[in-house]
mmCIF file of C-alpha atoms in Angstrom:
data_model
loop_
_atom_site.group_PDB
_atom_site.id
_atom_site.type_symbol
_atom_site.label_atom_id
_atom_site.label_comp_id
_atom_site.label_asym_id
_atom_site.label_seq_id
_atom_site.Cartn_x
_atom_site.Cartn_y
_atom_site.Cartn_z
ATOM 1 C CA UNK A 1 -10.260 15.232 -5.027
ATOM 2 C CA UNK A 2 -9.100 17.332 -7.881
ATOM 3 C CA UNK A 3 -5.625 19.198 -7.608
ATOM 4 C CA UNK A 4 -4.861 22.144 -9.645
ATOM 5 C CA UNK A 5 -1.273 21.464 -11.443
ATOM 6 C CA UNK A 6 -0.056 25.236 -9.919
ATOM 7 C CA UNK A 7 -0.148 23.001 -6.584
ATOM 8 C CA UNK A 8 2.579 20.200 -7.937
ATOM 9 C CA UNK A 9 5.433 21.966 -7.765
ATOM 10 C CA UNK A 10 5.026 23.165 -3.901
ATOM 11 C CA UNK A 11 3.498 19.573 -2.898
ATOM 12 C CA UNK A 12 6.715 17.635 -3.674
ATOM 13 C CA UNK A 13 9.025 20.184 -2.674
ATOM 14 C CA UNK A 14 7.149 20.205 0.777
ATOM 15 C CA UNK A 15 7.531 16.776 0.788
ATOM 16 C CA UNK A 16 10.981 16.241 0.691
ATOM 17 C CA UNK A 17 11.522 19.273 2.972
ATOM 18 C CA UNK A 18 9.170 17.346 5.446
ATOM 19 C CA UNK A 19 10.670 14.224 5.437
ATOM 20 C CA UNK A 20 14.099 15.316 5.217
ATOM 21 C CA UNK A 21 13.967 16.968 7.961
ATOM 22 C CA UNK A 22 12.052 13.939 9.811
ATOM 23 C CA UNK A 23 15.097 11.914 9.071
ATOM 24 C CA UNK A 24 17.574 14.946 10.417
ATOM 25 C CA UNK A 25 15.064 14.587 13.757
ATOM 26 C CA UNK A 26 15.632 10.919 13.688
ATOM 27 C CA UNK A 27 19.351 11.650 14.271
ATOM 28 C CA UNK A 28 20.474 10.725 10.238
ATOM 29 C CA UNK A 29 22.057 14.059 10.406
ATOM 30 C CA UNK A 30 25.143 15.521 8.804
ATOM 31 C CA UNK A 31 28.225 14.297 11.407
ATOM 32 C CA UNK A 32 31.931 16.444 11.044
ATOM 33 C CA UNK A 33 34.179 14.149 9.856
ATOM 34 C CA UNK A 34 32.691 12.961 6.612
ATOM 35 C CA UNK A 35 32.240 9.184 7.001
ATOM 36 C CA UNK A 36 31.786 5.605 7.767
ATOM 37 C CA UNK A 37 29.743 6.954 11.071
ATOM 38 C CA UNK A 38 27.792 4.726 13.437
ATOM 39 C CA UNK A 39 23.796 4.867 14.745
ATOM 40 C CA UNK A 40 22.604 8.433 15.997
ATOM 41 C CA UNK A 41 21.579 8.541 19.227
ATOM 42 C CA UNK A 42 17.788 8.390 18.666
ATOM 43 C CA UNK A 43 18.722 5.194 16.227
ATOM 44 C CA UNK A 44 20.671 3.711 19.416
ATOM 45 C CA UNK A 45 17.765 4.257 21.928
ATOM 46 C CA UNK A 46 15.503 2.735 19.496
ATOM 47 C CA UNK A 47 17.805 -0.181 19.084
ATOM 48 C CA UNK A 48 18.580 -0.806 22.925
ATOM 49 C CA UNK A 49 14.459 -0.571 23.701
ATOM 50 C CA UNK A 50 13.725 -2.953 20.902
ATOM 51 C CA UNK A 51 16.472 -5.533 22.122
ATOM 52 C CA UNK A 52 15.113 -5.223 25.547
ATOM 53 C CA UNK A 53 11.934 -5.886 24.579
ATOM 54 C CA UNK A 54 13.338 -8.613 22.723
ATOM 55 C CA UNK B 1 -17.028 23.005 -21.993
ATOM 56 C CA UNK B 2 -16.097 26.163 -24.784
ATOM 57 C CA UNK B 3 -12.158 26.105 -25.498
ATOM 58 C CA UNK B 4 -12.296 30.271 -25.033
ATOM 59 C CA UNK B 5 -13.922 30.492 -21.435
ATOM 60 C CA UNK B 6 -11.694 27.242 -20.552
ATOM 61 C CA UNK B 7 -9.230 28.294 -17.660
ATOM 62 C CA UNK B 8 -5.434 29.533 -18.899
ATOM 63 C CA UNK B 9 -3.257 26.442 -17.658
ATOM 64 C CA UNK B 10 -0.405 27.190 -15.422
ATOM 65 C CA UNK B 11 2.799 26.398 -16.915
ATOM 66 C CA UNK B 12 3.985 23.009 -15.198
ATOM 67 C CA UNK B 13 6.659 23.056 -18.057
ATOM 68 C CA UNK B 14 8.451 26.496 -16.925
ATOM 69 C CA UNK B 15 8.144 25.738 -13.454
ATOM 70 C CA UNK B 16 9.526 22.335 -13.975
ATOM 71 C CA UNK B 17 12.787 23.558 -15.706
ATOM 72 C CA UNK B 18 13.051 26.139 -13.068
ATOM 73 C CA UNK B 19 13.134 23.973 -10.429
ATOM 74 C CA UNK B 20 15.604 22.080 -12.020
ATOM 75 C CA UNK B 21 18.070 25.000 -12.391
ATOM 76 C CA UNK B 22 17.853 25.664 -8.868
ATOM 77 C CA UNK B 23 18.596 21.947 -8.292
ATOM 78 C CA UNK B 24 21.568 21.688 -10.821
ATOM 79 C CA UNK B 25 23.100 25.144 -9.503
ATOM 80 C CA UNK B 26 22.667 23.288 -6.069
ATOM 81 C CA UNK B 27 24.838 20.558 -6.907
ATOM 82 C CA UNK B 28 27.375 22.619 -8.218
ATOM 83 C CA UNK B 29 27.329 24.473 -5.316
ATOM 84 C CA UNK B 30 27.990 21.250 -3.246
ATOM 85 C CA UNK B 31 30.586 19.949 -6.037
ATOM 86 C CA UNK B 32 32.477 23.324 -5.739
ATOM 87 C CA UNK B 33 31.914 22.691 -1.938
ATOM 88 C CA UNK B 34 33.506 19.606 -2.057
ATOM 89 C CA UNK B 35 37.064 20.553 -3.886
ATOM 90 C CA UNK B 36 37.294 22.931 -1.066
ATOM 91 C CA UNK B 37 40.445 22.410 1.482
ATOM 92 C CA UNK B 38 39.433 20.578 4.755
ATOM 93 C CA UNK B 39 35.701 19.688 3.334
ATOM 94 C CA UNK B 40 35.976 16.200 5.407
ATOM 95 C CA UNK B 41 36.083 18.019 8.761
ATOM 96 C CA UNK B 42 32.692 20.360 7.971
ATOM 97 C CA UNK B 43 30.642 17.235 7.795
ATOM 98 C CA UNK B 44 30.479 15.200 5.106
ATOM 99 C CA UNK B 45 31.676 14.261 1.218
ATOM 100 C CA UNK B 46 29.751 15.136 -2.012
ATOM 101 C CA UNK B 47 28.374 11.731 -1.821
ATOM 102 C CA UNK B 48 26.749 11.994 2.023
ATOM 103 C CA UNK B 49 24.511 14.442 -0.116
ATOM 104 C CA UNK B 50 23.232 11.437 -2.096
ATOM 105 C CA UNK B 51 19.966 9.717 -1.925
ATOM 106 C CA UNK B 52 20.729 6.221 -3.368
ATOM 107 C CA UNK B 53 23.895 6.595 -1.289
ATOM 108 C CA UNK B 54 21.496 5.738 1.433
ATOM 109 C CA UNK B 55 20.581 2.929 -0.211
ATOM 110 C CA UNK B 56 23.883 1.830 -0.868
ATOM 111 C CA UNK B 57 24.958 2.046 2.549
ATOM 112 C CA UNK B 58 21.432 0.820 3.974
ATOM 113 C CA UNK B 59 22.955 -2.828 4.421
ATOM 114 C CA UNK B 60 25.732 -2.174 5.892
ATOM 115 C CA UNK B 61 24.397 -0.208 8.438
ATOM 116 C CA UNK B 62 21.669 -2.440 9.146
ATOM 117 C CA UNK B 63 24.542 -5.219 9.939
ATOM 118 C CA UNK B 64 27.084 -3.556 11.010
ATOM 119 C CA UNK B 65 26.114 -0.676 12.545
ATOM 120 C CA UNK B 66 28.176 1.996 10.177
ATOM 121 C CA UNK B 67 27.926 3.622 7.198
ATOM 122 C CA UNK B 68 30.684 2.753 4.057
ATOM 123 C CA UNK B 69 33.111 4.950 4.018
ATOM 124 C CA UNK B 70 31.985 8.399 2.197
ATOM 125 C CA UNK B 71 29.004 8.242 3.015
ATOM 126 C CA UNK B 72 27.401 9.389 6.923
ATOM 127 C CA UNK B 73 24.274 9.288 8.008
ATOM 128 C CA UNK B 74 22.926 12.181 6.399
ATOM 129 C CA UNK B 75 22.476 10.083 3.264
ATOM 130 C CA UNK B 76 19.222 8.264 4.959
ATOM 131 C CA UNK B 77 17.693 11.803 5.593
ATOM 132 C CA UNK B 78 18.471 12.486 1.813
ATOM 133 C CA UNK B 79 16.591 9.165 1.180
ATOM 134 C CA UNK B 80 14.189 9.429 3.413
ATOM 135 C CA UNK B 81 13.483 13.511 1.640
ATOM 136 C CA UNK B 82 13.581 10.959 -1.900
ATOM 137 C CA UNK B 83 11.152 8.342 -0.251
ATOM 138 C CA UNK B 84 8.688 11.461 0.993
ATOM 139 C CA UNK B 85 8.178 12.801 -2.245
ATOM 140 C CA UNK B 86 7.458 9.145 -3.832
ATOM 141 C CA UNK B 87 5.227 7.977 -1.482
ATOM 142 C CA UNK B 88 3.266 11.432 -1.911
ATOM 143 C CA UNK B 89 3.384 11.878 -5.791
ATOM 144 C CA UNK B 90 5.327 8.971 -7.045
ATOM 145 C CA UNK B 91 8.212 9.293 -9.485
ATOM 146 C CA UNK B 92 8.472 13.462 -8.803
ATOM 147 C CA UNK B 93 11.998 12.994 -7.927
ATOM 148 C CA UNK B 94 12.882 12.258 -10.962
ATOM 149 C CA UNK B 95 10.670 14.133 -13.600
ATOM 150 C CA UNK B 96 11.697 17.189 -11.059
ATOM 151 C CA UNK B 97 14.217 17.581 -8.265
ATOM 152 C CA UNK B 98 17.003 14.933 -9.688
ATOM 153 C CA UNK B 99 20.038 16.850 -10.865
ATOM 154 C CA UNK B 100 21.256 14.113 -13.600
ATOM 155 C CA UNK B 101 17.488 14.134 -15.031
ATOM 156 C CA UNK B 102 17.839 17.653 -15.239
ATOM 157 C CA UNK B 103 20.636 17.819 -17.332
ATOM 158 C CA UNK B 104 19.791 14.988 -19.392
ATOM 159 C CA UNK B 105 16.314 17.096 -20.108
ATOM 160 C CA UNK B 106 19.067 19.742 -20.590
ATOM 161 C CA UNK B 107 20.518 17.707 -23.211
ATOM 162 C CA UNK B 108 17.493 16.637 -25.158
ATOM 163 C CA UNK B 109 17.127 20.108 -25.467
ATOM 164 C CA UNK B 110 19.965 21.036 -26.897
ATOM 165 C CA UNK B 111 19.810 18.362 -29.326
ATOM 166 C CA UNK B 112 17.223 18.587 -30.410
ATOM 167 C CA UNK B 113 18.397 22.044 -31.402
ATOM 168 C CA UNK B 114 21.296 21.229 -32.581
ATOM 169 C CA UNK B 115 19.791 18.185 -34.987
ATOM 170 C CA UNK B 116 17.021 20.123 -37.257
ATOM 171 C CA UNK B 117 14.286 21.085 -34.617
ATOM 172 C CA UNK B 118 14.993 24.867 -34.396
ATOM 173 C CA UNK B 119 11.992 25.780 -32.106
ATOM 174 C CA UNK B 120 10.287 22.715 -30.125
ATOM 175 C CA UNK B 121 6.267 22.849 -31.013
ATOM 176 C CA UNK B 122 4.484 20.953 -28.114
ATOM 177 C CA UNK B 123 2.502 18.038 -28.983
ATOM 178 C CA UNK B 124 4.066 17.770 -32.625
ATOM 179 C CA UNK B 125 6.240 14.767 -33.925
ATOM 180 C CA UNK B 126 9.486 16.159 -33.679
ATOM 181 C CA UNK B 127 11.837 16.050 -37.048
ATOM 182 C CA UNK B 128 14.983 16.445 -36.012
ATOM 183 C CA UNK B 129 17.316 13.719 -35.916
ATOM 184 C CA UNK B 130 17.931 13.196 -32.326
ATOM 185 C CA UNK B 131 17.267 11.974 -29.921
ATOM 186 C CA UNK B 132 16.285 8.331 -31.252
ATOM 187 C CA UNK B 133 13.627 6.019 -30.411
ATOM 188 C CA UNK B 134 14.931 2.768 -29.783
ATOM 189 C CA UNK B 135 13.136 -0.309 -31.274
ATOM 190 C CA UNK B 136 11.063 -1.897 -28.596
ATOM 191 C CA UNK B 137 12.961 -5.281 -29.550
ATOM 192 C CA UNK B 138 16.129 -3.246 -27.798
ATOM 193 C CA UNK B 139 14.665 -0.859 -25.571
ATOM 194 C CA UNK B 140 12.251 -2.785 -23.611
ATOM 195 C CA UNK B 141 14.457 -5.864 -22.277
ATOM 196 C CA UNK B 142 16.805 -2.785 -21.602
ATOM 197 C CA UNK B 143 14.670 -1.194 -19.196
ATOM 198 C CA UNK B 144 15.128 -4.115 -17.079
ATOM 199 C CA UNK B 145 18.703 -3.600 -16.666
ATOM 200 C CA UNK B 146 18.153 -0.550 -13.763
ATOM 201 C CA UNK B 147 16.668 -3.403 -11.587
ATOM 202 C CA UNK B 148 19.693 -5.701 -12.112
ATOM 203 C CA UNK B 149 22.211 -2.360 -11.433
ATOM 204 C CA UNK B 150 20.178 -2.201 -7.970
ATOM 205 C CA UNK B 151 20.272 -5.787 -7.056
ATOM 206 C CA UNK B 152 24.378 -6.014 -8.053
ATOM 207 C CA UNK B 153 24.705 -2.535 -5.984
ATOM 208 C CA UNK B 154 22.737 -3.971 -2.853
ATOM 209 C CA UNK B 155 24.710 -7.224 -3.171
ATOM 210 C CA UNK B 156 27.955 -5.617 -3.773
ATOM 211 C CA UNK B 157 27.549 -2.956 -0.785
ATOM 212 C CA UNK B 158 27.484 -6.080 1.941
ATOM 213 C CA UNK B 159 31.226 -6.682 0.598
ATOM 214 C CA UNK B 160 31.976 -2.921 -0.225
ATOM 215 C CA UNK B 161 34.195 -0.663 1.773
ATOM 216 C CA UNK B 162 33.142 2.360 -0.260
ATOM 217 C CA UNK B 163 29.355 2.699 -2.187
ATOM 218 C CA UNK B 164 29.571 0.043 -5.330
ATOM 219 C CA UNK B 165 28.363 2.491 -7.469
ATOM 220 C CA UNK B 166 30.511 5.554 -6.370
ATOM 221 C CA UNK B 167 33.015 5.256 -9.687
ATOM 222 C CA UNK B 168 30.549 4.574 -12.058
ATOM 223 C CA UNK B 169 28.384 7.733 -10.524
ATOM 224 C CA UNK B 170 27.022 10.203 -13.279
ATOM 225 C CA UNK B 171 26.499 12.307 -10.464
ATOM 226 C CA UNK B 172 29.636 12.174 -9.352
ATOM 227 C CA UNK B 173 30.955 12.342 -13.218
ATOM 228 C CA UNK B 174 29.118 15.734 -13.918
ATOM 229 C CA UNK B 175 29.299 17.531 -10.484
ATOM 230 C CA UNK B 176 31.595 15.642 -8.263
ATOM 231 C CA UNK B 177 34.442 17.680 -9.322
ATOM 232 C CA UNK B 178 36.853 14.934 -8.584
ATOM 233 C CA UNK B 179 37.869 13.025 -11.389
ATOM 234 C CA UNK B 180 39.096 9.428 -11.686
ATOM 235 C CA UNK B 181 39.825 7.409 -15.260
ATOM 236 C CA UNK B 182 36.679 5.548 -14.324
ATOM 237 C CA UNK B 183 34.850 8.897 -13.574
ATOM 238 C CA UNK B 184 35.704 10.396 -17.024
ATOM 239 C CA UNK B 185 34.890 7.265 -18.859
ATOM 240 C CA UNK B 186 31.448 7.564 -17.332
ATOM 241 C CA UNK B 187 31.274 10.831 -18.104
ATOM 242 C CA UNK B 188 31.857 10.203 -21.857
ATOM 243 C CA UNK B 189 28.892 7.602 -21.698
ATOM 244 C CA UNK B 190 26.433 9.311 -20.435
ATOM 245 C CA UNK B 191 27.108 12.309 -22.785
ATOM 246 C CA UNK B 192 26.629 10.298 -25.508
ATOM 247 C CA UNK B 193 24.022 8.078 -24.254
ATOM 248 C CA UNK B 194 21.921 10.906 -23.260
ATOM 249 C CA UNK B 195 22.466 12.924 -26.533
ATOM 250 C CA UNK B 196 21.316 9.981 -28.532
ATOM 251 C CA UNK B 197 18.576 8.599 -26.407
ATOM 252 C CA UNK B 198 16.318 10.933 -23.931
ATOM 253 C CA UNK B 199 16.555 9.974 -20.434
ATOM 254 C CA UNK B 200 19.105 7.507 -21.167
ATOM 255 C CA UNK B 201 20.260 6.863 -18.101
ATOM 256 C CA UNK B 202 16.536 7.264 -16.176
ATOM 257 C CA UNK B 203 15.633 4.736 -18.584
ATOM 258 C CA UNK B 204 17.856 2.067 -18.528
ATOM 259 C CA UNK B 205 21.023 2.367 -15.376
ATOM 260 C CA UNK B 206 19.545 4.729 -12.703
ATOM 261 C CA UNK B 207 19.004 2.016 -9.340
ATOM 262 C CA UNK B 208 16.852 5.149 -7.932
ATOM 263 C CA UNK B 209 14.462 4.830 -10.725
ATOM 264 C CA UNK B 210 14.250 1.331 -9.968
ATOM 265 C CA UNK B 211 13.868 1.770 -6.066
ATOM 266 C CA UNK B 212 10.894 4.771 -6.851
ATOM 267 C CA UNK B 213 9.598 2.650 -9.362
ATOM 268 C CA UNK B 214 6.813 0.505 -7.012
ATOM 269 C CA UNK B 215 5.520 4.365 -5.748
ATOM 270 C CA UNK B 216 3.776 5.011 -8.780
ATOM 271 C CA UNK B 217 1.293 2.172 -8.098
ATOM 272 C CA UNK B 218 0.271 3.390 -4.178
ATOM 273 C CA UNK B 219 1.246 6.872 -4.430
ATOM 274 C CA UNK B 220 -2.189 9.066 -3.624
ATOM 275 C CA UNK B 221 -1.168 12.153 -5.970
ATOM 276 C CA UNK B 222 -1.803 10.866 -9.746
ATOM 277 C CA UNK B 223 -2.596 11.374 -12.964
ATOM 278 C CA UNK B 224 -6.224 10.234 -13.734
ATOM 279 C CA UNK B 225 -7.401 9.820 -17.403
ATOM 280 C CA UNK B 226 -11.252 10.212 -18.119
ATOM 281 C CA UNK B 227 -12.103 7.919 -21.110
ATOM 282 C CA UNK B 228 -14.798 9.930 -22.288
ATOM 283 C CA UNK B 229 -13.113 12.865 -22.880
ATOM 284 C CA UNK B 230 -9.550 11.915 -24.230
ATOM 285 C CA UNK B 231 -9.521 11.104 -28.447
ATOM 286 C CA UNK B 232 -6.569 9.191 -28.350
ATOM 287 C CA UNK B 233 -5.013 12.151 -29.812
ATOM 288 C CA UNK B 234 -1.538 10.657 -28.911
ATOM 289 C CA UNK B 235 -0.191 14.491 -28.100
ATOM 290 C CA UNK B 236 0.997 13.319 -24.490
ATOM 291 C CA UNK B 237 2.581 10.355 -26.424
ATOM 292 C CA UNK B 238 4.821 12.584 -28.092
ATOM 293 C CA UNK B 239 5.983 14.582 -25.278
ATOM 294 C CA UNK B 240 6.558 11.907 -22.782
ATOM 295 C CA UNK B 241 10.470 11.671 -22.380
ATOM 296 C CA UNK B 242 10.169 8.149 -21.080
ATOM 297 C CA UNK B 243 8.872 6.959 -24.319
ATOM 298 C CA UNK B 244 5.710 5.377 -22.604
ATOM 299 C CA UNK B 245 3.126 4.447 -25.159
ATOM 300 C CA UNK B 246 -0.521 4.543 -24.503
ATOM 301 C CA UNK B 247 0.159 7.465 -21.628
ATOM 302 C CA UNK B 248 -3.446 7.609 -20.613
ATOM 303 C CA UNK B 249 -3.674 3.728 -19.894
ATOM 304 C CA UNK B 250 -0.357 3.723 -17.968
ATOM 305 C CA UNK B 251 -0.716 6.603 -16.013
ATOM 306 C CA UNK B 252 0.729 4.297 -12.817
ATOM 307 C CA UNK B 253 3.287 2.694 -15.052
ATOM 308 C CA UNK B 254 6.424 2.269 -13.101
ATOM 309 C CA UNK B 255 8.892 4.014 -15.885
ATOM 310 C CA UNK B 256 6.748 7.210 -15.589
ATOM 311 C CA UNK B 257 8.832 10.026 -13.578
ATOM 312 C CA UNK B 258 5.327 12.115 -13.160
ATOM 313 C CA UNK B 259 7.091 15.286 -15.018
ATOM 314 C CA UNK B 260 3.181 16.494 -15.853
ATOM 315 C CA UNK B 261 4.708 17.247 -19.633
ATOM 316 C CA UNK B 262 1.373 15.323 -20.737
ATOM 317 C CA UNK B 263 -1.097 17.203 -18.755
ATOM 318 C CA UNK B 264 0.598 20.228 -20.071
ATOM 319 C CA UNK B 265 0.655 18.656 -23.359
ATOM 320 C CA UNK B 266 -3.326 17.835 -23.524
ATOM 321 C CA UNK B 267 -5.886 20.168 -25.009
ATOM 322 C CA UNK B 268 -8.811 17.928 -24.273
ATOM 323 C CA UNK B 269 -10.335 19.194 -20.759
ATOM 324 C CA UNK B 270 -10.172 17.461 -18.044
ATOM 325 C CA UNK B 271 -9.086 14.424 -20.013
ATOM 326 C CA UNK B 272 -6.070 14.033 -17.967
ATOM 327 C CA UNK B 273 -6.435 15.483 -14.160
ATOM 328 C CA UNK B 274 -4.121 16.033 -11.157
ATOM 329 C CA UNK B 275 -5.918 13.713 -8.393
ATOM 330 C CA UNK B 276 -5.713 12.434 -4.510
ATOM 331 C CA UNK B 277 -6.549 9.027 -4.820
ATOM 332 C CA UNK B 278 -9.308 8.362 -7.690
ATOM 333 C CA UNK B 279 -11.876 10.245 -5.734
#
């Protein structure tokens, strides 16, 4: 399927808006104080249900 | 088809340095941000803003459970906004929403104005001195050098407390707004790397290039050349910052950043078109 170059700009920007804020959802999200910050709490649940299932 | 009742093509060109403006007046606006008193406590440094910061701090976290310091986990959003776009359309980051390209494009610009090339005419061999062509004796073992940058970074970040690559950071250098000796020095290099070779540091350092790199072989948004129609003209040759020769036979080559300056450049229709897949 042909795209029309007019649609470029919009399809990339829409990307990164999409899966930026897919990672913000997945709990990589900006934290007050600044750094060195541990799993989210979506990244924990996943962790503790794949080590049970483990 | 006849050139006159051929469709007036949209220009990819101005919308591409608009974008990239709005994405260099962005970083500012986080640099400024930065230098501001008590930035720590609103959630997160300049570099938490970073995509390859994710990458930096990838191992870590997968080991240890936390991020280097200066970085959060924002960074893997950022990464995972820089991963979207790849896996979509390739290389776009680069050729579009990367500050650092942006002002290197900036550059190449400007000296090409500066050097004997008062007004830029598309698809003609430029005369002005700058920016040079490296022989491909130099320049093509040199391209391999972003992929060693990214393996030293990975390898370095297991034993890091802060990202490996945060004092050698052009980012960091042009917008960081905190300057070390190391900082400046890297500064001063990519200045003059970029004013003497375009997309100097895309070309040859950047570990993101390297990481998008594989995209532009599975990405579903391409460029697709038609044989029959192109002349080997060599128009999109000219134009194509990353000094890729042959552009319509490496339309998936891994250096391309898929900045569209050769389906701007072409005059041939439909020789090069925007496609999902090769349907």
């Amino acid at each position: 399927m042909k795209i029309h170059p007019r649609y470029y700009p919009a399809i990339i920007i829409a990307a990164y808006v999409v899966f930026l804020l897919l990672g913000i959802l997945l709990g990589f999200g900006p934290e007050r104080g600044g750094e060195g910050h541990g799993r989210g709490a979506l990244m924990q649940l996943a962790c503790l249900t794949l080590e049970s299932l483990a | 088809m006849n050139a006159a009742t051929r469709e007036k093509p949209f220009s990819l060109a101005k919308s591409r340095r608009t974008i990239q403006w709005l994405v260099v007046i962005g970083t500012i606006v986080l640099g400024l941000r930065h230098i501001m008193p008590g930035e720590a406590s609103r959630g997160g440094s300049f570099d938490s803003f970073c995509a390859f910061g994710g990458i930096e701090t990838l191992l870590p976290y997968l080991f240890s459970g936390h991020t280097l310091k200066s970085t959060n986990l924002l960074n893997f959003s950022v990464l995972l906004g820089t991963l979207g776009v790849s896996l979509v359309a390739g290389r776009a980051f680069c050729g579009w929403l990367c500050p650092l390209g942006a002002m290197q494009d900036f550059i190449t610009d400007w000296t090409r104005n500066i050097s004997g090339e008062a007004r830029h005419i598309r698809g003609k061999e430029s005369k002005s001195l700058l920016p040079l062509r490296l022989p491909a004796s130099i320049d093509r073992p040199l391209r391999y050098a972003k992929y060693l940058v990214l393996a030293l970074v990975l390898f370095a970040s297991l034993y890091a407390a802060f990202p490996p690559l945060r004092e050698f950071c052009p980012v960091r250098a042009f917008f960081g707004l905190k300057m070390t000796t190391l900082l400046w020095l890297t500064l001063v290099v990519f200045l003059a790397g970029s004013t003497l070779v375009e997309r100097f540091w895309c070309k040859y350092f950047c570990p993101l290039g390297a990481t998008l790199a594989i995209f532009n072989k599975i990405s579903p948004v391409r460029l697709v050349a038609d044989s029959h129609r192109c002349n080997n003209c060599g128009r999109c040759d000219i134009e194509c910052s990353m000094g890729i020769e042959d552009v319509p036979g490496k339309l998936s080559d891994p250096e391309c950043i898929r900045c569209l300056e050769c389906l701007e450049t072409c005059t041939r229709d439909n020789a090069l078109a925007l496609r999902v897949l090769k349907t």
